[in-house]
Short mmCIF file of C-alpha atoms and ligand atoms in Angstrom, two decimals:
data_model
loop_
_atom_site.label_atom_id
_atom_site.label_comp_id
_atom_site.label_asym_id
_atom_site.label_seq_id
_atom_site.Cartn_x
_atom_site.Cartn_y
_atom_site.Cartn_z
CA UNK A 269 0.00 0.00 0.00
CA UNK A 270 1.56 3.66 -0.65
CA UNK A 271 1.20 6.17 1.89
CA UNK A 272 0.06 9.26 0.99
CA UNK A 273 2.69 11.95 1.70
CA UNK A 274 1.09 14.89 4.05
CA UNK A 275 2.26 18.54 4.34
CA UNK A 276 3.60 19.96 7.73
CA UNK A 277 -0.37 21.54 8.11
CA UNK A 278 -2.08 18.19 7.59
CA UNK A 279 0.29 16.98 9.89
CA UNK A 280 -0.28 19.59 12.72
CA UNK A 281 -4.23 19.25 11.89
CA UNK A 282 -3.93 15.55 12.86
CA UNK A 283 -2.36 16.06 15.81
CA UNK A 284 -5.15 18.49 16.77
CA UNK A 285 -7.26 16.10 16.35
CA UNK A 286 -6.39 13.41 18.52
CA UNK A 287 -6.49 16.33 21.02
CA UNK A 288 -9.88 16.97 20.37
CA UNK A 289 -10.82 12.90 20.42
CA UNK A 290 -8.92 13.03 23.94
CA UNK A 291 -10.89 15.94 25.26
CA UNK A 292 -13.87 14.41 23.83
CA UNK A 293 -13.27 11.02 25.67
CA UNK A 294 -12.67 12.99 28.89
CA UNK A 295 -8.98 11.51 29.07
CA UNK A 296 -7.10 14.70 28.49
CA UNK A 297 -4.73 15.46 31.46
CA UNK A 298 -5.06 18.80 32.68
CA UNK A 299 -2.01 20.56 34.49
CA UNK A 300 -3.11 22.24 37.90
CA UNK A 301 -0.12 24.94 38.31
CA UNK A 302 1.00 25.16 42.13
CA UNK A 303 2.33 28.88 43.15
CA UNK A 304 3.88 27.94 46.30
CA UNK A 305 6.03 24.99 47.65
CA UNK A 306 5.21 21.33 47.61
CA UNK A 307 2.99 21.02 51.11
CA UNK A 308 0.14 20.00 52.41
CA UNK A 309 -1.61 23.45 52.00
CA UNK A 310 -0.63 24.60 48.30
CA UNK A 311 -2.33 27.65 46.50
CA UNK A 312 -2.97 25.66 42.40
CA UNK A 313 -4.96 27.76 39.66
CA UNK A 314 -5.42 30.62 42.63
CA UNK A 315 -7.29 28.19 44.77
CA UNK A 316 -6.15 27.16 48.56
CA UNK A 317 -6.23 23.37 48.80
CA UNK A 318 -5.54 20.68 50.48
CA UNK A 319 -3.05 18.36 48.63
CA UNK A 320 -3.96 14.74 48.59
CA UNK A 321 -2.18 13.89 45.73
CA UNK A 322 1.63 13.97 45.74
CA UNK A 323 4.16 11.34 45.99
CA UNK A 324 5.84 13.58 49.03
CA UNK A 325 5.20 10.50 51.76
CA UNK A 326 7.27 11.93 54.52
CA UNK A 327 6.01 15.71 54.10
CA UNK A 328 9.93 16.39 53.49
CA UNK A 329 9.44 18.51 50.40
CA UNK A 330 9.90 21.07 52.11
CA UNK A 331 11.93 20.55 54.91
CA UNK A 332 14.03 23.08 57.03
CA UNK A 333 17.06 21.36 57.01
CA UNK A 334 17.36 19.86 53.62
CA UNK A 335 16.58 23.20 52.24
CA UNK A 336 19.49 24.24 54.40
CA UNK A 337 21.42 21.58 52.82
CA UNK A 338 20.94 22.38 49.87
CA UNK A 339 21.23 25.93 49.69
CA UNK A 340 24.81 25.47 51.24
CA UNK A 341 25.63 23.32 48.33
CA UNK A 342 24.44 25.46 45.93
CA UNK A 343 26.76 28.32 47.48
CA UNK A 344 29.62 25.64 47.72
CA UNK A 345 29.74 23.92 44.89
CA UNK A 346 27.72 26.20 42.35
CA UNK A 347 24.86 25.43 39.87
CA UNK A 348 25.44 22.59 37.97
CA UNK A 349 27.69 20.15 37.13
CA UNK A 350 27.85 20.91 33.57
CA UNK A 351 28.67 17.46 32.73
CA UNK A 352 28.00 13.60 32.41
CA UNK A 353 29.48 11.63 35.24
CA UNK A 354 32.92 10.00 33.43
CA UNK A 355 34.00 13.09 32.10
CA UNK A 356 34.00 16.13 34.84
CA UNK A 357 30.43 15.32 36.04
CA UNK A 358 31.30 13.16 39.25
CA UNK A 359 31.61 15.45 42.39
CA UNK A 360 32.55 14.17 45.61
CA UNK A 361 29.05 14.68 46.60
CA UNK A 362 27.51 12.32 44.14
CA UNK A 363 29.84 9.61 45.61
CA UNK A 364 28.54 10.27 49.29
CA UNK A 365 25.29 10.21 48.41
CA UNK A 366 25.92 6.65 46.56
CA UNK A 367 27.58 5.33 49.88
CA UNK A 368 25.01 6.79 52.00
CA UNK A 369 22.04 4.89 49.78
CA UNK A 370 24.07 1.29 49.83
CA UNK A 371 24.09 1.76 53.46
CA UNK A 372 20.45 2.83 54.18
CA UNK A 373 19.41 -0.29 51.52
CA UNK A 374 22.25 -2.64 52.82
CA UNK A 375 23.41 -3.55 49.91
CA UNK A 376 27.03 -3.59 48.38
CA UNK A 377 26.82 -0.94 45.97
CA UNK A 378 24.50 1.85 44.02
CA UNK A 379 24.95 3.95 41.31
CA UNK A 380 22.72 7.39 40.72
CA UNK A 381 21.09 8.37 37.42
CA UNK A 382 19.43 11.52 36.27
CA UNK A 383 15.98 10.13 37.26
CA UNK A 384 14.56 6.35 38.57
CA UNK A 385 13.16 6.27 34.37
CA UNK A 386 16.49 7.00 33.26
CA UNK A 387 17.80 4.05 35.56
CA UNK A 388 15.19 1.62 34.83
CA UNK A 389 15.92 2.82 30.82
CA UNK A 390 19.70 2.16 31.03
CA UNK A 391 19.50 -0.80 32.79
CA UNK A 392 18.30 -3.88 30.70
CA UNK A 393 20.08 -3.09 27.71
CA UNK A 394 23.00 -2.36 29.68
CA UNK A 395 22.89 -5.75 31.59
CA UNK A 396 20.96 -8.65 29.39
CA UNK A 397 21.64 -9.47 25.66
CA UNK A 398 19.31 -12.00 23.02
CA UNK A 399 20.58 -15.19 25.26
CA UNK A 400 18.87 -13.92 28.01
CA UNK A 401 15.23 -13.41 29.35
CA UNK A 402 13.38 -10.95 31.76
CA UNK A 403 10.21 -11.87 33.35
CA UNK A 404 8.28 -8.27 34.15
CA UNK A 405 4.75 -8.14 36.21
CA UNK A 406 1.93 -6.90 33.79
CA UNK A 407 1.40 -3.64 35.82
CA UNK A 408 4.75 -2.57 36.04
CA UNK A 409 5.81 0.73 35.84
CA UNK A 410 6.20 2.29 32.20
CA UNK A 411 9.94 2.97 32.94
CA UNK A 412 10.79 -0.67 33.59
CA UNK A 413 8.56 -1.40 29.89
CA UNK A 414 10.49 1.36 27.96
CA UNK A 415 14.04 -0.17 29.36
CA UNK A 416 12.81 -3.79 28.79
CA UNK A 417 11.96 -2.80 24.82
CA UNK A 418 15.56 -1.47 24.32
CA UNK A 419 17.06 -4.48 25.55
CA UNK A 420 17.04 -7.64 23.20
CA UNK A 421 16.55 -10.07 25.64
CA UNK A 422 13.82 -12.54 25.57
CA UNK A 423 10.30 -10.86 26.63
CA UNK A 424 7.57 -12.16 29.02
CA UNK A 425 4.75 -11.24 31.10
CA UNK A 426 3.13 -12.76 34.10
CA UNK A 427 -0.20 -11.40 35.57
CA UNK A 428 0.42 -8.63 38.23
CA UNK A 429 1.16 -10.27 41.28
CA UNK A 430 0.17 -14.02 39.97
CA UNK A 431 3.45 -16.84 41.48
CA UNK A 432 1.50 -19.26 39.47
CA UNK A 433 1.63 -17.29 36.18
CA UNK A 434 5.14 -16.49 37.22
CA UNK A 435 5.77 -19.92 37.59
CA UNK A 436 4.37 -20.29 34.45
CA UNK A 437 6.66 -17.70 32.78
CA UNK A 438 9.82 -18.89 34.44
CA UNK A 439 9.50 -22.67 32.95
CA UNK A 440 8.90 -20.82 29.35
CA UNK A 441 11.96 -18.38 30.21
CA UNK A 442 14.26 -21.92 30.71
CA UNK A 443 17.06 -22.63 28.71
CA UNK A 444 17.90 -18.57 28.78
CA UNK A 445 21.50 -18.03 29.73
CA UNK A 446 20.48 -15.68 32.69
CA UNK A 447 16.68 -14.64 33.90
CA UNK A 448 15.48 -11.79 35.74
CA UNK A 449 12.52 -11.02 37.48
CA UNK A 450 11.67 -7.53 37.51
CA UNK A 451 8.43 -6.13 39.35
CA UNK A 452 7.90 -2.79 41.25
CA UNK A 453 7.37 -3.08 45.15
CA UNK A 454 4.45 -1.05 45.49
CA UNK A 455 2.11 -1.00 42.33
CA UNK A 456 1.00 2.77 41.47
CA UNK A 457 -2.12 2.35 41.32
CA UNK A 458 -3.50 -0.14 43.56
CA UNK A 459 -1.11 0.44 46.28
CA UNK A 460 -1.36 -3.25 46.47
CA UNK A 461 2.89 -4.91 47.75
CA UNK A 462 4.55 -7.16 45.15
CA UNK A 463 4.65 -10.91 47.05
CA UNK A 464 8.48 -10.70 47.13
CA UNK A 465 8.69 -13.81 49.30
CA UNK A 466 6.91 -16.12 47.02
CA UNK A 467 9.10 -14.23 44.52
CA UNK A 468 12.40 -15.07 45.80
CA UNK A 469 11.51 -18.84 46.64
CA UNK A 470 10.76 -18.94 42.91
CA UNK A 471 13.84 -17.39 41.58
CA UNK A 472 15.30 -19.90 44.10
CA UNK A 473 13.93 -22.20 42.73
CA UNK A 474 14.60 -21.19 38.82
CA UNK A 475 17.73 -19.73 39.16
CA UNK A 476 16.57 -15.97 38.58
CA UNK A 477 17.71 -13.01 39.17
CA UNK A 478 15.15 -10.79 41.36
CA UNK A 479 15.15 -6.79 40.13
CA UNK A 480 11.99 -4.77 42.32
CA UNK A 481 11.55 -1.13 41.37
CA UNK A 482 10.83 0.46 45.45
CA UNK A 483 10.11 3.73 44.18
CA UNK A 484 7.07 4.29 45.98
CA UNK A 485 8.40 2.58 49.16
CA UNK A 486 11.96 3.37 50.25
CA UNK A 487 12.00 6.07 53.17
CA UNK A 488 8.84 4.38 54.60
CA UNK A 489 8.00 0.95 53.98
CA UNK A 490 10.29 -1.32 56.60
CA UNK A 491 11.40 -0.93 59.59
CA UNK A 492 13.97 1.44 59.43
CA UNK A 493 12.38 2.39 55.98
CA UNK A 494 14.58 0.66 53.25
CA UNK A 495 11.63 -0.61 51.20
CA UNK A 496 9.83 -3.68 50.28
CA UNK A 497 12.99 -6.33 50.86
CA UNK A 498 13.03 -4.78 54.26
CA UNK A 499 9.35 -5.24 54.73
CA UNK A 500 9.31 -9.06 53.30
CA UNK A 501 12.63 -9.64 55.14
CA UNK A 502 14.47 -10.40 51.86
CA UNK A 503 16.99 -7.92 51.45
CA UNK A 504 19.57 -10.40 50.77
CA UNK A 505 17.68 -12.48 48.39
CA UNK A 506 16.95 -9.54 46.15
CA UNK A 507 19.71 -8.38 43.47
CA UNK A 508 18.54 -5.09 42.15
CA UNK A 509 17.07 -2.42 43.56
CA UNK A 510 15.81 0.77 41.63
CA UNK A 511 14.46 3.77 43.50
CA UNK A 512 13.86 7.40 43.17
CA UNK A 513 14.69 10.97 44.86
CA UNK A 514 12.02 12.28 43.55
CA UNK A 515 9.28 10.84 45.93
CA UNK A 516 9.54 9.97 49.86
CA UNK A 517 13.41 11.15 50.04
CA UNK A 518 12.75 14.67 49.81
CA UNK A 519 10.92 14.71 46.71
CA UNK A 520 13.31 16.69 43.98
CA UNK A 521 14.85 14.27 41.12
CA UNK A 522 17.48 11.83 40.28
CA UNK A 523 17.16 8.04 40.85
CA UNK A 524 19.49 4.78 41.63
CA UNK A 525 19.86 1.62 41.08
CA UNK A 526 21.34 -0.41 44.19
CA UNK A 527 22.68 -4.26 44.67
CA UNK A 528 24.36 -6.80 46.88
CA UNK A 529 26.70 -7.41 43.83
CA UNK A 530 29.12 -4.37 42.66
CA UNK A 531 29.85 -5.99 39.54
CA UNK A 532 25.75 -5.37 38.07
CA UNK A 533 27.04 -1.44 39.43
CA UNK A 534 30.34 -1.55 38.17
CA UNK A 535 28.59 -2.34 34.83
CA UNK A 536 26.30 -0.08 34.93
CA UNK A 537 28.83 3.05 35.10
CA UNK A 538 30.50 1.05 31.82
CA UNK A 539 27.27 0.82 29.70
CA UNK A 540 23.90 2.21 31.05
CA UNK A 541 23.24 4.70 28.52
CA UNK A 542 21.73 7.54 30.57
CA UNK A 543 24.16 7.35 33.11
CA UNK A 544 27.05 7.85 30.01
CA UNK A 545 25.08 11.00 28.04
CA UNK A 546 22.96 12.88 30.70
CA UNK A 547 24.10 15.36 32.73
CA UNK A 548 24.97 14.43 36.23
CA UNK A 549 22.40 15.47 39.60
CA UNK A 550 23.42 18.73 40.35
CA UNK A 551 25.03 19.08 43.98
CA UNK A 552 22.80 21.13 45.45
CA UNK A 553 19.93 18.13 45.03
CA UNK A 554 22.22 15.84 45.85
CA UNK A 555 23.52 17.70 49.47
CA UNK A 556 19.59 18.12 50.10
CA UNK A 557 18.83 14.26 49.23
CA UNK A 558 22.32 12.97 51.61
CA UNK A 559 20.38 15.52 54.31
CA UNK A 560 17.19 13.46 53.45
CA UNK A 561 18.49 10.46 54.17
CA UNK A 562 19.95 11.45 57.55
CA UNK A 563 16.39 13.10 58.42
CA UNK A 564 14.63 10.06 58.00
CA UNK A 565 17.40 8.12 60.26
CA UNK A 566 17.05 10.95 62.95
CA UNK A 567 12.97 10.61 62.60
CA UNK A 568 11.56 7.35 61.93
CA UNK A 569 8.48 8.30 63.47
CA UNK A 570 7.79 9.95 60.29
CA UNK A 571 7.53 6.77 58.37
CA UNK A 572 4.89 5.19 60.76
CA UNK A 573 2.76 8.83 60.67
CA UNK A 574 2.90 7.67 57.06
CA UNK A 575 1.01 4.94 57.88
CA UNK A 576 -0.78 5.56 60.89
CA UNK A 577 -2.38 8.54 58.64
CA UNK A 578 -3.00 6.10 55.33
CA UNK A 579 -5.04 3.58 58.29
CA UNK A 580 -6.92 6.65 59.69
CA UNK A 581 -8.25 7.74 56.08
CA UNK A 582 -8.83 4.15 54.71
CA UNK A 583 -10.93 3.44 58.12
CA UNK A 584 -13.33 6.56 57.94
CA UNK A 585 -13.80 6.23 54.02
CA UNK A 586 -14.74 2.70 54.82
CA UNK A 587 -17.27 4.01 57.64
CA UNK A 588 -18.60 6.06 55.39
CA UNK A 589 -19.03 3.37 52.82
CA UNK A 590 -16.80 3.65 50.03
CA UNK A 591 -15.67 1.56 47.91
CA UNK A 592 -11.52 0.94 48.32
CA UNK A 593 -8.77 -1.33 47.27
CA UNK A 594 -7.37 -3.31 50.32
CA UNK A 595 -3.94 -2.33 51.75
CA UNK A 596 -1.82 -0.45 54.35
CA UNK A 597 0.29 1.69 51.41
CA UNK A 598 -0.35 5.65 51.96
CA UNK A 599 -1.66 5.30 47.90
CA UNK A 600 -5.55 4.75 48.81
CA UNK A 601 -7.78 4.16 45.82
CA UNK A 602 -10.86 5.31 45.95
CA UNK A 603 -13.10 3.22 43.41
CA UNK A 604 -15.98 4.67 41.03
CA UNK A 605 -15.69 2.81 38.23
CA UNK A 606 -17.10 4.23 36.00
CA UNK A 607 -14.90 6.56 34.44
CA UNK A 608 -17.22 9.49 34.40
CA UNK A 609 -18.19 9.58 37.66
CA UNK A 610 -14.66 9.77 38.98
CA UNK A 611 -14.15 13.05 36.69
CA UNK A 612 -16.94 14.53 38.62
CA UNK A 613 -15.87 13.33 42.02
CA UNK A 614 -12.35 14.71 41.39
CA UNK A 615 -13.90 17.79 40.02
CA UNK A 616 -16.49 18.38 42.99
CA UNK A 617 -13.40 17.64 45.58
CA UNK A 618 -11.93 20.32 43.85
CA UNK A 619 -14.84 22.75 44.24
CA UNK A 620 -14.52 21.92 48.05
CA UNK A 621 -10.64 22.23 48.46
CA UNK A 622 -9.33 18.87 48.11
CA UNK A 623 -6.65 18.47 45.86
CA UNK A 624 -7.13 15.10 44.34
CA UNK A 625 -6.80 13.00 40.67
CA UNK A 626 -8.91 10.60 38.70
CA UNK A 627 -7.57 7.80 36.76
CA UNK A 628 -9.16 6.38 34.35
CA UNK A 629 -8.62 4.24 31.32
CA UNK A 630 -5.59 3.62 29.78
CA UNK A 631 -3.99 4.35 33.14
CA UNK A 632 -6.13 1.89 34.85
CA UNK A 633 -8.31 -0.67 33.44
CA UNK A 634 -11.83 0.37 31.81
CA UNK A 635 -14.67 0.58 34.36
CA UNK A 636 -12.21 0.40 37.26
CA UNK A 637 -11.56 4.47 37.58
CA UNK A 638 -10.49 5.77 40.85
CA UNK A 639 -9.67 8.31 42.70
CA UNK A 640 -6.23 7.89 43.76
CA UNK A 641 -5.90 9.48 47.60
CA UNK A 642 -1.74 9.79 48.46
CA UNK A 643 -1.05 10.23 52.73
CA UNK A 644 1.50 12.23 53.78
CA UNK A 645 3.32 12.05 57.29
CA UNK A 646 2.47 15.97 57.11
CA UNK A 647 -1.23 15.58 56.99
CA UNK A 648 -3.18 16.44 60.49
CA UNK A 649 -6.17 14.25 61.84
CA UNK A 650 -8.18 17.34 61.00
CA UNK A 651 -7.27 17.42 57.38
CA UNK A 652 -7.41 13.88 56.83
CA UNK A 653 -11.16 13.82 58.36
CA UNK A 654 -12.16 17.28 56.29
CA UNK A 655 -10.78 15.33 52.92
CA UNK A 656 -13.23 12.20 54.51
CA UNK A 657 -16.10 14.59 54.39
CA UNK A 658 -15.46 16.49 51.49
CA UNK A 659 -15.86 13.00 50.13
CA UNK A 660 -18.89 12.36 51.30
CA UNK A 661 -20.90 15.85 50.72
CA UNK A 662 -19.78 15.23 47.07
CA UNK A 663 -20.88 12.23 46.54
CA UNK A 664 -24.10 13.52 47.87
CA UNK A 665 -24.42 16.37 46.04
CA UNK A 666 -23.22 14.17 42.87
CA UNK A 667 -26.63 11.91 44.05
CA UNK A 668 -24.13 9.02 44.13
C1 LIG B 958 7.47 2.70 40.16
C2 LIG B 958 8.13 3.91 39.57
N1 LIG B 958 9.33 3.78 38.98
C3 LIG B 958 9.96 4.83 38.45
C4 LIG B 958 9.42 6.09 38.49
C5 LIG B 958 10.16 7.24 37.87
O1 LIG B 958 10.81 7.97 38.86
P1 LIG B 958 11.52 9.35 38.50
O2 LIG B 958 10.51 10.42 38.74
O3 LIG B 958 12.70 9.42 39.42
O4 LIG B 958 11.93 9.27 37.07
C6 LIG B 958 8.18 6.29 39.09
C7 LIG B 958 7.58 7.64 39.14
O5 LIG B 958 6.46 7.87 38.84
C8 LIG B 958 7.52 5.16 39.65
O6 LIG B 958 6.31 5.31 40.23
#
């Protein structure tokens, strides 16, 4: 068939379009602009709010002392790095900040990328070649599918969270010269833990590598807050770790990947393409993350107001009748369904001063939209119980 060659304007007229078909289908994500810092109380499109919807799980966003931190870097050690890390991009900072990590995930060894997608991206290709196979859990996140697709290792999928399917997968994966299991910790959006025991024993079992992305559970999850091993009480049965800065440890950017073995590191610095040709973390991030790290040492308590606060909201929603996904993660979903419905019950908690998203298809499967509620260790009882009953007077008012 020959394809019909388009000018630049039929291209551009496409493209607006599919933005119209988006709109249309309601699926058309719209930026809220916040004029203030990253809190609890924010100010977005001139409105007060309360924020129930950022990743900032230990309210350390904006944080006295890791501001301090990182100002002081940033009078120290300037801007930027102006670099990639093996030419002049590698600051003593960046290698404190890797030694502080491997201790706080006891492991052997870590290595910091631009972002936790950049490290999932580099990573696959970087490690695994056509003789080998990963195994990745259907609702991991899209980092860890965008790395897997540059990579040209074997590809295959087990249902999220399934040890039989695994199982399954693992038998199909034999004959492979190395396999690795890859899942996220926490799942996005069901706030539902991967089973990393039944995980492990498999892997055992198969002789697998394990990989699990902890992105939305390091600072918190465990008991002195190193994630999902911690939590499962397999730290040393699990080979990779990937996590981000960007979330519970102080919430700015960059991202790691950390294991027992310093040869999968040492590689890593050889070949993981966005570690070679992307600039470096700057040092002022990196001071304020290091002053992270030592805040949540100082203050565990924070972690378990983490929690304490995600039981407290998941127990009055569930007085009040609603409809959520099981768990103990501060990610709460609040289920509608239909996809419509959770538009307007994001969009009425709006109109009443909660700050709070809808997900709906693709993000989450059709006629399972949500509302997806984040805790912070920052929220107050009162806050948490005026989000509850914004809840509810919307629902009323929606005639739900
Ligand atoms: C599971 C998971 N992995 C990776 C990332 C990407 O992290 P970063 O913002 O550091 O690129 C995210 C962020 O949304 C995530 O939820």
């Amino acid at each position: 068939m020959e394809l019909e060659i388009s000018s630049i304007g039929d291209f551009i007229n496409e493209l607006r379009d599919k933005l119209v078909v988006l709109e249309d289908a309601g699926l058309l994500k719209q930026e809220r602009p916040l004029s203030g810092s990253q809190a609890v109380e924010i100010q977005a499109s001139g409105k007060e709010l309360l924020n129930f919807c950022s990743n900032n799980y230990l309210g350390l966003a904006n944080n006295e002392e890791i501001i301090t931190a990182a100002k002081s870097a940033l009078d120290t050690y300037g801007f930027g790095m102006a670099s990639v890390r093996f030419i002049a991009g590698t600051h003593n900072q960046h290698l404190l900040l890797e030694k502080k990590l491997t201790e706080f995930l006891a492991t052997s060894a870590t290595i910091l990328f631009p972002s936790c997608f950049d490290a999932n991206g580099g990573l696959f290709e970087a490690l695994f070649d056509e003789n080998d196979a990963i195994i990745s859990d259907s609702l991991n996140h899209a980092s860890i599918i965008d790395g897997i697709r540059l990579c040209k290792a074997k590809r295959l999928r087990y249902q999220n969270r399934d040890l039989a399917d695994l199982e399954v997968q693992l038998k199909a994966a034999s004959g492979s010269k190395s396999i690795l299991i890859i899942t996220d910790g926490v799942f996005s959006m069901d706030g539902s833990f991967a089973p990393l025991k039944g995980i492990c024993d498999l892997a055992e079992k198969y002789g697998a590598l394990v990989m699990v992305d902890d992105s939305h559970a390091t600072g918190f999850i465990g008991a002195t807050g190193a994630g999902t091993p911690q939590y499962f009480d397999v730290v040393n049965r699990v080979d990779i770790l990937s996590g981000t800065l960007g979330k519970a440890l102080g919430g700015a950017s960059g991202g790691y990947i950390s294991s027992r073995h310093p040869e999968i590191i040492a590689m890593l610095r050889q070949k993981a393409r966005p570690y070679l040709f992307s600039n470096s973390v700057p040092p002022s991030v990196v001071a304020g993350s290091i002053a992270a790290l030592d805040v949540i040492k100082a203050h565990p308590e924070r972690g378990k107001k983490t929690l304490a606060n995600a039981a407290l909201f998941r127990a009055l929603m569930l007085e009040n009748g609603f409809e959520l996904l099981p768990g103990e993660h501060p990610i709460v979903p609040v289920m509608f369904r239909d996809e419509h419905t959770a538009v307007a019950m994001a969009k009425a908690l709006f109109e009443r001063g909660i700050f709070a998203v809808a997900f709906s298809y693709p993000v989450v499967p059709l006629g399972k939209a949500r509302i997806r509620i984040q805790l912070s260790a920052s929220h107050t009882f009162e806050e948490i119980r005026t989000c509850v009953d914004a809840f509810v007077d919307a629902r009323s008012t929606l005639g739900l």
